[in-house]
mmCIF file of C-alpha atoms in Angstrom:
data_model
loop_
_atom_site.group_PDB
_atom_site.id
_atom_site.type_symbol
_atom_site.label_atom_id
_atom_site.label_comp_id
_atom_site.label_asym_id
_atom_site.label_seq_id
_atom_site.Cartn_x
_atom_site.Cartn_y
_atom_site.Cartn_z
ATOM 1 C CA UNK T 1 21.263 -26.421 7.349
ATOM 2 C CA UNK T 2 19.769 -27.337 10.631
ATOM 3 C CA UNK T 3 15.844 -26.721 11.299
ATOM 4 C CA UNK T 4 14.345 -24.750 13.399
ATOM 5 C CA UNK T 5 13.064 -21.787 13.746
ATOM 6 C CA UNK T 6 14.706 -18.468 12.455
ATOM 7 C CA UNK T 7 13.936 -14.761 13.745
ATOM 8 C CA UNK T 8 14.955 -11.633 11.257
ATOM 9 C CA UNK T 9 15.021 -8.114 12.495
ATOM 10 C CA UNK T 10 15.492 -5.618 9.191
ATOM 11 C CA UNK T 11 16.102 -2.368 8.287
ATOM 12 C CA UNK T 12 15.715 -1.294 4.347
ATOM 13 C CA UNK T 13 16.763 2.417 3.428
ATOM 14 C CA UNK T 14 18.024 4.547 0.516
ATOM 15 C CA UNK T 15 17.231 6.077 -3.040
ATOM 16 C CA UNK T 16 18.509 5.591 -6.381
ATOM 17 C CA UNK T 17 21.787 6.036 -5.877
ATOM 18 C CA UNK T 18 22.637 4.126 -2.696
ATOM 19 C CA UNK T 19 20.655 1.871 -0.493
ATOM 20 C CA UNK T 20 21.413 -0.245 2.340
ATOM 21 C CA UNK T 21 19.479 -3.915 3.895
ATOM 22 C CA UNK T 22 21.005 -4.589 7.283
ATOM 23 C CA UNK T 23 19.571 -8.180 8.925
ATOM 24 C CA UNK T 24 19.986 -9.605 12.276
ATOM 25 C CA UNK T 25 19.383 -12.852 12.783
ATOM 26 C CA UNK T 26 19.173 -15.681 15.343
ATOM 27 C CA UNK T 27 19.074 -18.869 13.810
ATOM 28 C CA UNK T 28 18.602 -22.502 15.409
ATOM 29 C CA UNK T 29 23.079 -22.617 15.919
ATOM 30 C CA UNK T 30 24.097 -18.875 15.761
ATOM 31 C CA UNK T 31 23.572 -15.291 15.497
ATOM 32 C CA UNK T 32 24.502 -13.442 12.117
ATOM 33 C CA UNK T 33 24.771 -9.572 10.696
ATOM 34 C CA UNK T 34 24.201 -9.502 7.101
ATOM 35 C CA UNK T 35 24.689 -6.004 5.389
ATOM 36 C CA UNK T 36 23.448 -5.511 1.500
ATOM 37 C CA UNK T 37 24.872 -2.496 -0.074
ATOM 38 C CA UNK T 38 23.755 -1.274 -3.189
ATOM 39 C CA UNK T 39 25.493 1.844 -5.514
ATOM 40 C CA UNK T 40 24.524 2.815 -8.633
ATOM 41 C CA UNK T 41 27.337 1.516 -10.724
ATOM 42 C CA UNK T 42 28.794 -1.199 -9.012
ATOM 43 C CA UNK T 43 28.301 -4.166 -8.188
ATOM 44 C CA UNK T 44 26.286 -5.198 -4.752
ATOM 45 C CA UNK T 45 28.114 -6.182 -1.964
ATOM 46 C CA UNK T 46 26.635 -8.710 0.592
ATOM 47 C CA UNK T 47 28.690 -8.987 4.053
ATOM 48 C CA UNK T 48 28.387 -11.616 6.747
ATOM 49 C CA UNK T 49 29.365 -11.477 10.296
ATOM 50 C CA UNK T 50 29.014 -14.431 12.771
ATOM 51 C CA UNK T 51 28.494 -15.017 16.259
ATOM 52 C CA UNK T 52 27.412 -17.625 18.823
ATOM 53 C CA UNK T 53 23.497 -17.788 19.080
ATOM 54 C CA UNK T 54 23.042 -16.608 22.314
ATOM 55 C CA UNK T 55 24.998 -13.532 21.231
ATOM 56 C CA UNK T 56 21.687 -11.551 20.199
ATOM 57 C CA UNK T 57 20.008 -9.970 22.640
ATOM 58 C CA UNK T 58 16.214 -9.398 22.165
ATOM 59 C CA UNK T 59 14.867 -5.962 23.857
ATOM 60 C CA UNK T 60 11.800 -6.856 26.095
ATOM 61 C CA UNK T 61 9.019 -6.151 23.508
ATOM 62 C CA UNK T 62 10.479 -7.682 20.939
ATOM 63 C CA UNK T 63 10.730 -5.365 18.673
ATOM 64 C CA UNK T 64 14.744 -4.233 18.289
ATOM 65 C CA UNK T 65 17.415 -6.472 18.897
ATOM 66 C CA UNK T 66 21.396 -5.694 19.634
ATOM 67 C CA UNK T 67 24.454 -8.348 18.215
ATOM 68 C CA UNK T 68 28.161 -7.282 17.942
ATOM 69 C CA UNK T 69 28.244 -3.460 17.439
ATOM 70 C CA UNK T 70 24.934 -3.377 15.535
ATOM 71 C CA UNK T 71 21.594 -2.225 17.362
ATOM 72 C CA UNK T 72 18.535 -2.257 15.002
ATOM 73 C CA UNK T 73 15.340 -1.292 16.860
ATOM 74 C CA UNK T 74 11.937 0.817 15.792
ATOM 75 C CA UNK T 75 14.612 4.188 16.037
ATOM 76 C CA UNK T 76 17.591 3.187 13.853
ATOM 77 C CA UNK T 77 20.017 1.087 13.054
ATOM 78 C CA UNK T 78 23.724 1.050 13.462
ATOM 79 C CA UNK T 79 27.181 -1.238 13.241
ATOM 80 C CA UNK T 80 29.941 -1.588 11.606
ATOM 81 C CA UNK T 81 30.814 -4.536 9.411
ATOM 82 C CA UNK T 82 34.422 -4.639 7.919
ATOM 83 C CA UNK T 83 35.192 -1.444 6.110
ATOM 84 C CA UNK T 84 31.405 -0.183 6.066
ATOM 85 C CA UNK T 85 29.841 1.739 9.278
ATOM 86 C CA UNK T 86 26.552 2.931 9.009
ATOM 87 C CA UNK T 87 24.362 4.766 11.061
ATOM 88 C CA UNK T 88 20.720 5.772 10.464
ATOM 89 C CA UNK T 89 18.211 7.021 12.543
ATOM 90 C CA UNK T 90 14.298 6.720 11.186
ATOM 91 C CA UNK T 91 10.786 7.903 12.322
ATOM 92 C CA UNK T 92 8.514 5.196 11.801
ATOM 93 C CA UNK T 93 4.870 6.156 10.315
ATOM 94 C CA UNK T 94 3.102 4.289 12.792
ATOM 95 C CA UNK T 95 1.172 1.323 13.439
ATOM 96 C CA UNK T 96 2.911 -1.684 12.357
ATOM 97 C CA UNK T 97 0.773 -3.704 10.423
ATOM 98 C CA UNK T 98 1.177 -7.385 10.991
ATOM 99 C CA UNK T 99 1.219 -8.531 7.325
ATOM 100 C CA UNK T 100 1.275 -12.457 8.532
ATOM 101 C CA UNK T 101 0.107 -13.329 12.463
ATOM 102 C CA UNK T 102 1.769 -15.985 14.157
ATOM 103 C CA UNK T 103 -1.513 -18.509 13.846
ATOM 104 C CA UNK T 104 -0.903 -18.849 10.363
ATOM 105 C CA UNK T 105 2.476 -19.668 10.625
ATOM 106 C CA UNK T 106 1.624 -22.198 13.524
ATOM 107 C CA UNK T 107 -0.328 -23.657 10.583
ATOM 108 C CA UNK T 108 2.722 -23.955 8.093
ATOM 109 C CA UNK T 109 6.360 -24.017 9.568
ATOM 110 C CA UNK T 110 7.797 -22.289 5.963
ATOM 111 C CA UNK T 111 4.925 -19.541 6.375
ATOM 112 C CA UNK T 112 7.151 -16.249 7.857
ATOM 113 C CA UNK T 113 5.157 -14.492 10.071
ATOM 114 C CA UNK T 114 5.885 -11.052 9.020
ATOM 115 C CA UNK T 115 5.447 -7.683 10.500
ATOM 116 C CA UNK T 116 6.274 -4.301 8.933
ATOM 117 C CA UNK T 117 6.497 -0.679 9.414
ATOM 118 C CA UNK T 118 7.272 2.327 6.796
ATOM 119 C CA UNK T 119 9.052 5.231 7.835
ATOM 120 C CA UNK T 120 11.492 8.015 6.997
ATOM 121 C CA UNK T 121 14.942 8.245 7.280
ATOM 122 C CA UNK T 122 15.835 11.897 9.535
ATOM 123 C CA UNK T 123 19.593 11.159 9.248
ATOM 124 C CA UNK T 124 21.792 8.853 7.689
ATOM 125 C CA UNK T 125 25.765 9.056 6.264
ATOM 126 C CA UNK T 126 25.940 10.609 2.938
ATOM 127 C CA UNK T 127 22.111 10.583 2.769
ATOM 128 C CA UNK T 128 19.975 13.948 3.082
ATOM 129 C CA UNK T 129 16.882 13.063 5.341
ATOM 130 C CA UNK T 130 13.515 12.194 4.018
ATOM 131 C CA UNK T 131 14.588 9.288 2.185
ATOM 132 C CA UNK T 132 12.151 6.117 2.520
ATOM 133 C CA UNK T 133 12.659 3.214 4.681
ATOM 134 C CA UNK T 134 11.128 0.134 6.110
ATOM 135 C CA UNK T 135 11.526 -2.032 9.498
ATOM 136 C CA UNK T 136 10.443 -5.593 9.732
ATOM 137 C CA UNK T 137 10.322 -8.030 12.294
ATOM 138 C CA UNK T 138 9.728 -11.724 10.484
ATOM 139 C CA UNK T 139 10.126 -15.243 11.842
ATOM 140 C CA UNK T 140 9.753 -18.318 9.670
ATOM 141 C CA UNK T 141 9.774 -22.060 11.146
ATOM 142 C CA UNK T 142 11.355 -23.780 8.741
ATOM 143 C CA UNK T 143 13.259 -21.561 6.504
ATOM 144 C CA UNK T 144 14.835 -23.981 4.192
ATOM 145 C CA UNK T 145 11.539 -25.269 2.376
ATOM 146 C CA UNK T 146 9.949 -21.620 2.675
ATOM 147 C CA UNK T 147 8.998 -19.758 -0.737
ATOM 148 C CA UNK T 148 8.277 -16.235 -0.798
ATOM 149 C CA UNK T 149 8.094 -12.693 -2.496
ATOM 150 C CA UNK T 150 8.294 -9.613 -0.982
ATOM 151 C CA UNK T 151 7.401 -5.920 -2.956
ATOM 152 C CA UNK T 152 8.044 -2.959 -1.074
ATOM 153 C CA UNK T 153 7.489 0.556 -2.726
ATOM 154 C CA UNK T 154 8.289 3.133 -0.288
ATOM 155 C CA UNK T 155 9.022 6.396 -2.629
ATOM 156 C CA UNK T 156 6.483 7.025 -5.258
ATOM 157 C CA UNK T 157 6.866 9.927 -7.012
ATOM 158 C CA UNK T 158 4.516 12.909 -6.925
ATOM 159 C CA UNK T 159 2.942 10.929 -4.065
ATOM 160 C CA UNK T 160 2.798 10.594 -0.352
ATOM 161 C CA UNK T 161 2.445 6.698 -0.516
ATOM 162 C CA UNK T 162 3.445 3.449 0.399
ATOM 163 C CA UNK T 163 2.664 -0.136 -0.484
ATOM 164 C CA UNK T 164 4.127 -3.532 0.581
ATOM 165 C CA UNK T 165 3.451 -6.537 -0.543
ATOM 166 C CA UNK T 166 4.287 -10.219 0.047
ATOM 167 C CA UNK T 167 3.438 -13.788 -0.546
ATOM 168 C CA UNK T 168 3.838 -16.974 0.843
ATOM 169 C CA UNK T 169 3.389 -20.194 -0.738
ATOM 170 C CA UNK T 170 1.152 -22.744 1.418
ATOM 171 C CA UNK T 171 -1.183 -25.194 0.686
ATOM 172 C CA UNK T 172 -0.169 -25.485 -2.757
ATOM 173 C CA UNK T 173 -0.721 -21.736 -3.409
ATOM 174 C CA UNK T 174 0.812 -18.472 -3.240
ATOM 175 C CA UNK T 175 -1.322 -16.968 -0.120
ATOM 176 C CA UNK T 176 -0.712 -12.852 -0.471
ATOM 177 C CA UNK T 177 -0.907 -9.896 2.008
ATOM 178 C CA UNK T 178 0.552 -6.308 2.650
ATOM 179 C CA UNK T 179 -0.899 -3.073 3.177
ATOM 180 C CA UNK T 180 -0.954 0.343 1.683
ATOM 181 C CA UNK T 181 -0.591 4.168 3.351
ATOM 182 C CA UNK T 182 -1.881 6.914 1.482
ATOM 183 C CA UNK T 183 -0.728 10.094 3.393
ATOM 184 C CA UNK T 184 -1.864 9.449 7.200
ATOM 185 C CA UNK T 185 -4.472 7.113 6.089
ATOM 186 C CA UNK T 186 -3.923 3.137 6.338
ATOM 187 C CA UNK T 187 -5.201 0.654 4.508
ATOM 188 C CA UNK T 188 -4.204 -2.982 5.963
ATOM 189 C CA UNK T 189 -5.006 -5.324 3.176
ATOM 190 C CA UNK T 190 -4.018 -8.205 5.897
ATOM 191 C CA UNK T 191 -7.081 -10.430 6.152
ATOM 192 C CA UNK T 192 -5.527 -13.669 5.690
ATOM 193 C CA UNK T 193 -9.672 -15.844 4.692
ATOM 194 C CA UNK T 194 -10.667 -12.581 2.508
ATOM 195 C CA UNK T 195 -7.207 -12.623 0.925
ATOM 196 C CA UNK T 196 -7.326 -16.207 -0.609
ATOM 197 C CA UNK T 197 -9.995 -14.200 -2.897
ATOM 198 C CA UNK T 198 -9.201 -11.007 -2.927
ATOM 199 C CA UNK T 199 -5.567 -11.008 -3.920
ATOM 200 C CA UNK T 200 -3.973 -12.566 -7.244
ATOM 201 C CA UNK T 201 -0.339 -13.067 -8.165
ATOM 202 C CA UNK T 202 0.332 -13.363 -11.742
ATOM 203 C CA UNK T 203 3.941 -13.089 -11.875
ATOM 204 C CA UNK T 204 6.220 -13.507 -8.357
ATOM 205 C CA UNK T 205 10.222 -12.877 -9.439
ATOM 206 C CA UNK T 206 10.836 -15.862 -11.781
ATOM 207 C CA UNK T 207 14.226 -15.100 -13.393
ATOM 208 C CA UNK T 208 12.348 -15.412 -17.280
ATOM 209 C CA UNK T 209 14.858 -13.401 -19.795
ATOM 210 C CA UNK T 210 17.001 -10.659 -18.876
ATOM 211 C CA UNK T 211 14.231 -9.225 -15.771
ATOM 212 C CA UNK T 212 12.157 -10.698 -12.715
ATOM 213 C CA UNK T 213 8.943 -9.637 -12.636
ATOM 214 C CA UNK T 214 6.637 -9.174 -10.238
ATOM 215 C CA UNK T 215 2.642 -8.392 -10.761
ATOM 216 C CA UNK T 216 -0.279 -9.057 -8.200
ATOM 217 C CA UNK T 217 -3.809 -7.937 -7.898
ATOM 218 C CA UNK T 218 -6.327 -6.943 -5.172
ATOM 219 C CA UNK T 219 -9.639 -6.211 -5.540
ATOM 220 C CA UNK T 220 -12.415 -5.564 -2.828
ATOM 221 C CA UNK T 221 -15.116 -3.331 -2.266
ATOM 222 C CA UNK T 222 -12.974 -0.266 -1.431
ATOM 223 C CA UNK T 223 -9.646 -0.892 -3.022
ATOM 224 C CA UNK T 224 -9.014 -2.292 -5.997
ATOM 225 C CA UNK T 225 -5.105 -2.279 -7.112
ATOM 226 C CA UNK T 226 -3.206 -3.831 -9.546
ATOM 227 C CA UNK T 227 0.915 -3.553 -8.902
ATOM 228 C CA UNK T 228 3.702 -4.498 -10.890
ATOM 229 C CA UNK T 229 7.737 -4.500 -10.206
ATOM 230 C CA UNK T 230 10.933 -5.554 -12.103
ATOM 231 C CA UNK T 231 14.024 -5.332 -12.029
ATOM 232 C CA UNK T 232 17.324 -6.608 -13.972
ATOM 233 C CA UNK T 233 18.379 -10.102 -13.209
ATOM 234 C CA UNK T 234 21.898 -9.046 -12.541
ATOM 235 C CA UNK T 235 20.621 -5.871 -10.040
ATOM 236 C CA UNK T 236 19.808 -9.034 -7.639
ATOM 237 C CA UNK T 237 22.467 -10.380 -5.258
ATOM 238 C CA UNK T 238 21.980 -13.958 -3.464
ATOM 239 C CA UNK T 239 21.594 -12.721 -0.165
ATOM 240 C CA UNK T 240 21.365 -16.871 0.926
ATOM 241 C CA UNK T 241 21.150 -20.147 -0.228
ATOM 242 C CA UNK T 242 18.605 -22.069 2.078
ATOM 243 C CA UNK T 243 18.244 -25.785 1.821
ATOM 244 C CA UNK T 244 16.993 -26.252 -1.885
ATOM 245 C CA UNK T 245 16.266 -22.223 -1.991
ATOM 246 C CA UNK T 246 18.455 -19.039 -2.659
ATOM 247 C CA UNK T 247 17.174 -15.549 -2.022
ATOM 248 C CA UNK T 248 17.342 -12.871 -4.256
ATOM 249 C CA UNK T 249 17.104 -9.064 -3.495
ATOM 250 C CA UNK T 250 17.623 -6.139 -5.499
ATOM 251 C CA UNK T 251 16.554 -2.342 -3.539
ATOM 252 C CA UNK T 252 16.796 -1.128 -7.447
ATOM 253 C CA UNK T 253 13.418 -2.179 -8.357
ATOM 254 C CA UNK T 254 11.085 -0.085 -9.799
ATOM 255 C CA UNK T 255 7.121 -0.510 -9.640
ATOM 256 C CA UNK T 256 3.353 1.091 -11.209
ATOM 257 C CA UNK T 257 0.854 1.119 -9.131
ATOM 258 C CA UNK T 258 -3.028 1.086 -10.881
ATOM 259 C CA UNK T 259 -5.112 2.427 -8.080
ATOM 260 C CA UNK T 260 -8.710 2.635 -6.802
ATOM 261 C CA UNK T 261 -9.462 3.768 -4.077
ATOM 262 C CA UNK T 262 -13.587 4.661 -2.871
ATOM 263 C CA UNK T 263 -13.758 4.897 -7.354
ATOM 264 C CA UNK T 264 -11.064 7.747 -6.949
ATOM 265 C CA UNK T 265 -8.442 6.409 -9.082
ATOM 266 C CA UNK T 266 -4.656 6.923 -9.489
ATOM 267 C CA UNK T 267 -1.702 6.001 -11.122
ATOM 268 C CA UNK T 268 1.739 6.156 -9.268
ATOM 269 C CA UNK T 269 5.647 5.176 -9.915
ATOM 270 C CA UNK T 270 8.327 4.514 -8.309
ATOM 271 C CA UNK T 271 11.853 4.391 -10.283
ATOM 272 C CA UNK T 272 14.861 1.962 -9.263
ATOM 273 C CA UNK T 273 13.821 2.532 -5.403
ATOM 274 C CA UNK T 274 11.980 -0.487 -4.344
ATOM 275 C CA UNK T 275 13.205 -3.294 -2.571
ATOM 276 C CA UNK T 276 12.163 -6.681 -4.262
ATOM 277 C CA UNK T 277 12.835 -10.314 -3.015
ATOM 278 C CA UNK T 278 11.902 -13.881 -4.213
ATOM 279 C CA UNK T 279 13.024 -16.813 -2.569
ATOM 280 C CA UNK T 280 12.635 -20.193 -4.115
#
């Protein structure tokens, strides 16, 4: 695989019965749609389209991109990829938290610099509306020696919340961030020198036995939260092998959530809904 850097535009949507992953990418020799469709009771699929770099065309700010028949912006996305079409329009719960800035990734080439923003789907093929999503905007410099995890609970039950998660490894370490949204209020728990102390990861996706499992910390003076997520080995797919690494996804997960939040504290769920990724 040839270096260089590698810019991801993502769209993550569904419940427990269906959900859907649609990438675009521009990578250092060509463009690519990559489509992950999950249904309960069969087996993932993960489809590929490819196309010359220059192919993918960036809107002005940045933040949607168009390549082939897909367009996946802050709105929607939509395409079609062999016998799948989809279509889904979103309203994002605005701002987008930048989970990783760019500096840090100038300071580690296999560092993504990440951005992300939760939302709800209005409309979307077989799909009532009000289903969670998520848009992200990454770009890594060197994706073939990159590690990460990624935890994304959208749809906690009995709650209006949301909580993302992710880590990077750097430096020798696994270097965490995310945010989480109760309701209309944000927390951004993206402070990349308090987060070296205030964030743990004891467990990050290893395939040990017949789960991965996922379990990080965070603790400061307002929040404190402890989150865990797993899901069966075999409800991953590879999504792609890079270099020496392979991702794996699964948007089955399920995750707890031990919450504290001003000493007010909660515990939440969400059931085979949550999108969970380790590469390494």
């Amino acid at each position: 695989m040839a270096r260089g850097a590698v810019e991801i535009w993502y769209a993550a949507w569904g419940d427990a019965r269906a959900a859907y992953l649609v990438d675009l990418i521009r990578r250092p020799v060509e463009s690519l749609v990559r489509v992950a469709a999950f249904r309960r009771g069969e087996a993932a699929r993960v489809l590929r389209q490819v196309f010359p770099r220059q192919t993918l065309v960036v809107d002005t700010d940045g933040e949607g991109a168009t390549l082939g028949s897909w367009r996946l912006d802050r709105n929607g996305c939509a395409g079609r990829i062999e016998d799948l079409a989809l279509d889904c329009r979103y309203r994002l719960h605005e701002p987008a938290v930048t989970m990783v800035p760019a500096w840090v990734g100038r300071l580690s080439a296999a560092v993504p610099a990440l951005r992300s923003t939760p939302g709800t789907v209005t409309d979307a093929q077989g799909q009532p509306g009000g289903v969670p999503c998520v848009f992200s905007r990454y770009r890594v410099g060197d994706i073939a020696r990159a590690r990460w995890f990624l935890i994304s609970a959208q749809a906690f039950e009995d709650a209006d919340a949301r909580c993302e998660i992710s880590g990077g490894w750097f430096a020798g370490r696994w270097a965490l961030t995310g945010y989480l949204r109760l309701g209309d209020q944000l927390a951004p728990l993206n402070s990349p020198m308090a987060n070296l102390r205030r964030f743990r990861a004891q467990a990050t996706g290893s395939a040990d036995g017949p789960a991965r499992r996922f379990d990080v910390s965070y603790q400061s003076r307002r929040v404190t939260l402890r989150l865990t997520a797993e899901a069966p080995s075999d409800a991953f797919v590879v999504l792609e092998r890079e270099g020496a690494t392979t991702i794996h996804t699964t948007l089955f997960g399920s995750c707890a959530l031990e919450l504290s939040v001003d000493g007010a504290r909660r515990q939440l769920v969400a059931r085979d809904r949550c999108l969970l990724e380790v590469k390494g």
